[in-house]
């Protein structure tokens, strides 16, 4: 396999393959593997290979709190930009993939994804909706693919991971074209992720186009199950009920929605007052927790 990877690296060219590349191994009949070439101190190198065996989950099975799921599936979220934020391995792609599947199934329309690499197979028809996937190798390819597919006017465009400022800028530009644009992005917390993306898209300043297009952001994290596996009111997150992994972990999330043009969230974003978003985040969280509590009480009656 090593010789085959060296050959593939050479054919692709070191500059284009520096972010990694995908191969099928064994050839033709194998599974998709993402490969990263890493140089060593002694002048040699190794290839680190990552196989993607994850199967997309149903949206109702990922462990997200039911009121938050319902809000995401609202028909008023039909354009603008939505962010799935979190650290590496926090469940951003899993959550986003489950969401776009459910959206295609329930609301229909055409969804295009641009990913580097494709981590879950979503290609196909979902009731009245369709999902098509495209894989790219570099941020430069991602930038060009977003511009290209934006002209196809899909109902939803999902960008697997925004890695650089130029891609953030073109993603925000696409979100002004009348369809919903979703993307994953690294962020240590909800406010940090929103601010970093807004400034990445605005070349250091909060992007005015991002402010106008912003619809929602969700920060995701996987917590050890013994920190709170059941839905309950806690200080800052909504904790899901499904435990996953070993040791068991649960999905926790913080969210911020902004639907109306006159929403105070948009005013804070426009003035660069990101720290002021905390009050509205807490207000929305309390509303979701109230809905969750009422639903739980109704089931017990």
Tab-separated table of C-alpha atoms in Angstrom:
chain	number	residue	atom	x	y	z
A	1	UNK	CA	0.000	0.000	0.000
A	2	UNK	CA	2.861	2.381	0.798
A	3	UNK	CA	4.198	2.247	-2.776
A	4	UNK	CA	0.703	2.872	-4.145
A	5	UNK	CA	0.312	5.948	-1.927
A	6	UNK	CA	3.699	7.304	-2.996
A	7	UNK	CA	2.623	6.896	-6.616
A	8	UNK	CA	-0.703	8.639	-5.970
A	9	UNK	CA	1.058	11.493	-4.162
A	10	UNK	CA	3.433	11.934	-7.099
A	11	UNK	CA	0.658	11.877	-9.696
A	12	UNK	CA	-1.407	14.447	-7.820
A	13	UNK	CA	1.550	16.704	-7.096
A	14	UNK	CA	2.814	17.576	-3.650
A	15	UNK	CA	1.352	21.090	-3.625
A	16	UNK	CA	-2.187	19.972	-4.484
A	17	UNK	CA	-2.067	16.955	-2.160
A	18	UNK	CA	-0.615	18.777	0.846
A	19	UNK	CA	-4.004	18.873	2.582
A	20	UNK	CA	-4.526	15.163	2.009
A	21	UNK	CA	-6.206	13.104	-0.664
A	22	UNK	CA	-8.706	10.258	-0.953
A	23	UNK	CA	-8.107	6.781	-2.349
A	24	UNK	CA	-10.115	3.577	-2.496
A	25	UNK	CA	-8.292	0.684	-0.840
A	26	UNK	CA	-8.143	-2.078	-1.895
A	27	UNK	CA	-8.541	-0.567	-5.384
A	28	UNK	CA	-12.028	-0.688	-6.931
A	29	UNK	CA	-13.601	-2.982	-4.316
A	30	UNK	CA	-12.362	-1.308	-1.127
A	31	UNK	CA	-13.523	1.607	0.999
A	32	UNK	CA	-12.724	5.298	0.828
A	33	UNK	CA	-9.629	6.261	2.802
A	34	UNK	CA	-8.380	9.791	3.477
A	35	UNK	CA	-4.579	9.994	3.351
A	36	UNK	CA	-2.255	12.627	4.837
A	37	UNK	CA	1.489	12.643	4.128
A	38	UNK	CA	3.504	13.710	7.197
A	39	UNK	CA	7.269	14.363	7.012
A	40	UNK	CA	9.543	13.064	9.778
A	41	UNK	CA	12.571	14.685	11.417
A	42	UNK	CA	14.943	12.209	9.740
A	43	UNK	CA	13.852	13.284	6.260
A	44	UNK	CA	11.547	10.342	5.672
A	45	UNK	CA	7.752	10.448	5.790
A	46	UNK	CA	4.710	8.406	6.736
A	47	UNK	CA	1.172	8.265	5.393
A	48	UNK	CA	-1.599	8.530	7.981
A	49	UNK	CA	-4.774	6.892	6.679
A	50	UNK	CA	-8.278	7.449	7.990
A	51	UNK	CA	-11.141	5.217	6.872
A	52	UNK	CA	-14.652	6.645	7.055
A	53	UNK	CA	-17.012	3.892	8.169
A	54	UNK	CA	-19.633	6.100	9.783
A	55	UNK	CA	-23.220	5.638	8.703
A	56	UNK	CA	-25.499	8.691	8.702
A	57	UNK	CA	-27.919	8.681	11.626
A	58	UNK	CA	-31.555	9.633	11.576
A	59	UNK	CA	-31.992	13.186	12.857
A	60	UNK	CA	-34.158	11.963	15.722
A	61	UNK	CA	-31.470	9.491	16.804
A	62	UNK	CA	-28.448	11.760	17.293
A	63	UNK	CA	-29.386	12.752	20.836
A	64	UNK	CA	-30.185	16.424	20.242
A	65	UNK	CA	-32.871	17.910	22.487
A	66	UNK	CA	-36.277	17.683	20.782
A	67	UNK	CA	-37.184	21.417	20.978
A	68	UNK	CA	-33.907	22.333	19.281
A	69	UNK	CA	-34.521	19.768	16.548
A	70	UNK	CA	-38.002	21.169	15.980
A	71	UNK	CA	-36.684	24.725	15.715
A	72	UNK	CA	-34.065	23.671	13.164
A	73	UNK	CA	-36.740	21.989	11.048
A	74	UNK	CA	-38.941	25.088	10.989
A	75	UNK	CA	-39.971	26.194	7.504
A	76	UNK	CA	-38.841	29.751	8.231
A	77	UNK	CA	-35.220	28.578	7.921
A	78	UNK	CA	-35.111	28.545	4.130
A	79	UNK	CA	-32.306	30.967	3.293
A	80	UNK	CA	-29.297	32.685	4.853
A	81	UNK	CA	-26.466	30.909	6.650
A	82	UNK	CA	-26.336	28.356	9.461
A	83	UNK	CA	-23.178	27.318	11.319
A	84	UNK	CA	-22.346	24.040	13.058
A	85	UNK	CA	-19.517	24.873	15.450
A	86	UNK	CA	-17.272	22.887	17.755
A	87	UNK	CA	-13.873	21.375	18.338
A	88	UNK	CA	-12.551	18.473	16.216
A	89	UNK	CA	-14.552	15.323	16.885
A	90	UNK	CA	-17.431	17.182	18.539
A	91	UNK	CA	-20.098	15.857	16.180
A	92	UNK	CA	-20.361	18.784	13.747
A	93	UNK	CA	-20.432	16.694	10.564
A	94	UNK	CA	-22.623	13.972	12.091
A	95	UNK	CA	-25.199	16.529	13.225
A	96	UNK	CA	-25.135	18.517	9.985
A	97	UNK	CA	-25.414	15.365	7.847
A	98	UNK	CA	-28.389	14.098	9.845
A	99	UNK	CA	-30.023	17.518	9.568
A	100	UNK	CA	-29.697	17.839	5.794
A	101	UNK	CA	-31.006	14.284	5.345
A	102	UNK	CA	-34.075	15.065	7.449
A	103	UNK	CA	-34.585	18.376	5.697
A	104	UNK	CA	-34.446	16.727	2.266
A	105	UNK	CA	-36.879	14.037	3.428
A	106	UNK	CA	-39.415	16.374	5.048
A	107	UNK	CA	-39.110	19.623	3.094
A	108	UNK	CA	-37.858	18.293	-0.251
A	109	UNK	CA	-35.688	20.223	-2.684
A	110	UNK	CA	-32.141	19.717	-3.915
A	111	UNK	CA	-29.141	19.757	-1.571
A	112	UNK	CA	-25.519	19.907	-2.738
A	113	UNK	CA	-22.622	19.142	-0.414
A	114	UNK	CA	-18.976	20.115	-0.878
A	115	UNK	CA	-16.682	18.142	1.410
A	116	UNK	CA	-12.995	17.497	1.962
A	117	UNK	CA	-13.287	14.573	2.318
A	118	UNK	CA	-16.762	13.032	2.130
A	119	UNK	CA	-17.150	11.440	5.559
A	120	UNK	CA	-20.628	9.937	5.147
A	121	UNK	CA	-22.422	8.735	2.047
A	122	UNK	CA	-25.558	10.856	1.623
A	123	UNK	CA	-26.007	10.692	-2.154
A	124	UNK	CA	-29.512	9.809	-3.277
A	125	UNK	CA	-33.214	10.516	-3.124
A	126	UNK	CA	-35.064	11.214	0.134
A	127	UNK	CA	-38.846	11.182	-0.409
A	128	UNK	CA	-39.284	14.425	-2.392
A	129	UNK	CA	-35.698	15.625	-1.914
A	130	UNK	CA	-32.310	14.862	-3.407
A	131	UNK	CA	-28.782	15.107	-2.026
A	132	UNK	CA	-25.722	15.240	-4.292
A	133	UNK	CA	-22.150	15.180	-2.951
A	134	UNK	CA	-18.924	16.601	-4.346
A	135	UNK	CA	-15.448	15.971	-2.916
A	136	UNK	CA	-12.539	18.412	-3.176
A	137	UNK	CA	-8.911	18.214	-2.052
A	138	UNK	CA	-7.810	21.738	-1.098
A	139	UNK	CA	-9.248	25.016	0.252
A	140	UNK	CA	-8.642	26.468	-3.216
A	141	UNK	CA	-10.816	23.731	-4.734
A	142	UNK	CA	-13.430	24.351	-2.027
A	143	UNK	CA	-13.510	28.058	-2.904
A	144	UNK	CA	-14.053	27.334	-6.604
A	145	UNK	CA	-16.637	24.607	-5.914
A	146	UNK	CA	-18.750	26.947	-3.764
A	147	UNK	CA	-18.780	29.549	-6.543
A	148	UNK	CA	-19.617	26.877	-9.121
A	149	UNK	CA	-22.469	25.203	-7.238
A	150	UNK	CA	-23.964	28.497	-6.048
A	151	UNK	CA	-24.822	29.153	-9.698
A	152	UNK	CA	-26.825	25.902	-9.724
A	153	UNK	CA	-29.264	27.518	-7.237
A	154	UNK	CA	-29.843	24.530	-4.937
A	155	UNK	CA	-32.279	24.694	-2.048
A	156	UNK	CA	-29.466	23.893	0.391
A	157	UNK	CA	-25.684	24.097	-0.008
A	158	UNK	CA	-23.604	22.351	2.661
A	159	UNK	CA	-19.881	23.141	2.889
A	160	UNK	CA	-18.223	20.357	4.881
A	161	UNK	CA	-15.596	22.454	6.609
A	162	UNK	CA	-14.464	26.047	6.125
A	163	UNK	CA	-10.696	26.179	6.621
A	164	UNK	CA	-9.668	29.617	5.386
A	165	UNK	CA	-10.878	33.209	5.193
A	166	UNK	CA	-11.381	33.174	1.418
A	167	UNK	CA	-13.778	30.236	1.630
A	168	UNK	CA	-15.659	31.887	4.513
A	169	UNK	CA	-16.075	34.983	2.359
A	170	UNK	CA	-17.441	33.105	-0.667
A	171	UNK	CA	-19.737	31.002	1.565
A	172	UNK	CA	-21.267	34.184	2.980
A	173	UNK	CA	-21.630	35.619	-0.526
A	174	UNK	CA	-23.485	32.449	-1.599
A	175	UNK	CA	-25.851	32.803	1.361
A	176	UNK	CA	-27.161	36.051	-0.166
A	177	UNK	CA	-28.411	34.235	-3.280
A	178	UNK	CA	-31.739	33.068	-1.837
A	179	UNK	CA	-30.997	29.545	-0.612
A	180	UNK	CA	-29.821	28.084	2.693
A	181	UNK	CA	-26.064	27.678	3.156
A	182	UNK	CA	-24.765	25.440	5.950
A	183	UNK	CA	-21.186	24.840	7.010
A	184	UNK	CA	-19.050	23.414	9.793
A	185	UNK	CA	-16.386	25.553	11.443
A	186	UNK	CA	-14.044	25.222	14.400
A	187	UNK	CA	-14.949	27.199	17.513
A	188	UNK	CA	-14.095	26.727	21.178
A	189	UNK	CA	-17.532	28.005	22.213
A	190	UNK	CA	-20.638	29.476	20.598
A	191	UNK	CA	-19.726	33.164	20.752
A	192	UNK	CA	-16.099	32.511	19.814
A	193	UNK	CA	-17.149	30.495	16.756
A	194	UNK	CA	-19.606	33.137	15.546
A	195	UNK	CA	-17.079	35.948	15.963
A	196	UNK	CA	-14.239	34.039	14.303
A	197	UNK	CA	-16.397	33.181	11.290
A	198	UNK	CA	-17.796	36.717	10.983
A	199	UNK	CA	-14.288	38.188	10.994
A	200	UNK	CA	-12.910	35.498	8.670
A	201	UNK	CA	-15.587	36.390	6.125
A	202	UNK	CA	-14.941	40.121	6.559
A	203	UNK	CA	-11.130	40.162	6.329
A	204	UNK	CA	-10.709	40.958	9.991
A	205	UNK	CA	-13.863	43.004	10.484
A	206	UNK	CA	-17.359	41.558	11.059
A	207	UNK	CA	-18.731	40.809	7.591
A	208	UNK	CA	-21.795	42.922	6.791
A	209	UNK	CA	-23.050	40.190	4.461
A	210	UNK	CA	-22.716	37.620	7.242
A	211	UNK	CA	-24.688	39.846	9.615
A	212	UNK	CA	-27.499	40.216	7.062
A	213	UNK	CA	-27.594	36.474	6.250
A	214	UNK	CA	-27.135	34.945	9.720
A	215	UNK	CA	-29.927	32.536	10.696
A	216	UNK	CA	-28.492	30.234	13.352
A	217	UNK	CA	-25.369	28.814	14.940
A	218	UNK	CA	-25.095	25.680	17.065
A	219	UNK	CA	-22.046	24.818	19.136
A	220	UNK	CA	-21.711	21.078	19.718
A	221	UNK	CA	-19.740	19.045	22.197
A	222	UNK	CA	-19.584	15.429	23.305
A	223	UNK	CA	-19.513	15.057	27.081
A	224	UNK	CA	-18.907	11.975	29.207
A	225	UNK	CA	-22.253	10.381	29.965
A	226	UNK	CA	-21.826	10.573	33.734
A	227	UNK	CA	-21.832	14.388	33.541
A	228	UNK	CA	-25.492	14.374	32.587
A	229	UNK	CA	-27.036	11.819	30.272
A	230	UNK	CA	-30.659	12.806	30.704
A	231	UNK	CA	-32.345	15.980	29.418
A	232	UNK	CA	-32.288	18.424	32.303
A	233	UNK	CA	-31.937	22.114	33.014
A	234	UNK	CA	-28.279	23.016	33.499
A	235	UNK	CA	-26.347	26.246	33.381
A	236	UNK	CA	-25.490	26.613	29.722
A	237	UNK	CA	-26.361	23.650	27.459
A	238	UNK	CA	-29.123	21.388	26.288
A	239	UNK	CA	-28.000	17.818	26.922
A	240	UNK	CA	-29.297	15.034	24.704
A	241	UNK	CA	-30.445	11.665	25.969
A	242	UNK	CA	-28.670	9.190	23.664
A	243	UNK	CA	-25.321	7.910	24.885
A	244	UNK	CA	-22.752	6.979	22.242
A	245	UNK	CA	-19.153	5.800	22.074
A	246	UNK	CA	-16.886	4.169	24.642
A	247	UNK	CA	-16.821	5.537	27.258
A	248	UNK	CA	-20.418	6.700	26.720
A	249	UNK	CA	-20.766	10.354	25.779
A	250	UNK	CA	-23.776	12.566	25.187
A	251	UNK	CA	-24.326	15.410	22.756
A	252	UNK	CA	-24.566	18.844	24.363
A	253	UNK	CA	-25.374	21.989	22.444
A	254	UNK	CA	-25.726	25.750	22.727
A	255	UNK	CA	-27.601	27.604	20.026
A	256	UNK	CA	-28.472	31.058	18.769
A	257	UNK	CA	-31.199	31.823	16.225
A	258	UNK	CA	-31.831	35.084	14.395
A	259	UNK	CA	-34.844	35.154	12.080
A	260	UNK	CA	-36.088	38.742	11.841
A	261	UNK	CA	-34.217	41.658	10.289
A	262	UNK	CA	-34.904	43.720	13.416
A	263	UNK	CA	-33.733	40.984	15.794
A	264	UNK	CA	-31.482	42.432	18.541
A	265	UNK	CA	-28.967	39.677	17.744
A	266	UNK	CA	-28.407	41.259	14.351
A	267	UNK	CA	-27.858	44.662	15.945
A	268	UNK	CA	-25.159	43.257	18.240
A	269	UNK	CA	-23.480	41.494	15.312
A	270	UNK	CA	-23.554	44.637	13.204
A	271	UNK	CA	-21.830	46.641	15.953
A	272	UNK	CA	-19.321	43.891	16.685
A	273	UNK	CA	-20.731	43.447	20.216
A	274	UNK	CA	-20.212	39.701	20.316
A	275	UNK	CA	-19.975	39.460	24.095
A	276	UNK	CA	-23.480	40.938	24.310
A	277	UNK	CA	-24.889	37.862	22.554
A	278	UNK	CA	-24.736	35.937	25.831
A	279	UNK	CA	-27.981	37.443	27.145
A	280	UNK	CA	-29.966	36.387	24.073
A	281	UNK	CA	-28.316	32.955	24.035
A	282	UNK	CA	-29.474	32.418	27.622
A	283	UNK	CA	-32.985	33.697	26.864
A	284	UNK	CA	-33.368	31.344	23.916
A	285	UNK	CA	-31.886	28.465	25.930
A	286	UNK	CA	-34.406	29.006	28.725
A	287	UNK	CA	-37.253	29.028	26.209
A	288	UNK	CA	-36.082	25.713	24.720
A	289	UNK	CA	-35.685	24.213	28.198
A	290	UNK	CA	-39.209	25.342	29.093
A	291	UNK	CA	-40.555	23.632	25.976
A	292	UNK	CA	-38.569	20.502	26.817
A	293	UNK	CA	-39.891	20.474	30.385
A	294	UNK	CA	-43.498	20.930	29.236
A	295	UNK	CA	-43.157	18.091	26.745
A	296	UNK	CA	-41.658	15.824	29.410
A	297	UNK	CA	-44.465	16.715	31.848
A	298	UNK	CA	-47.096	15.984	29.195
A	299	UNK	CA	-45.620	12.512	28.607
A	300	UNK	CA	-45.773	11.752	32.342
A	301	UNK	CA	-49.464	12.630	32.658
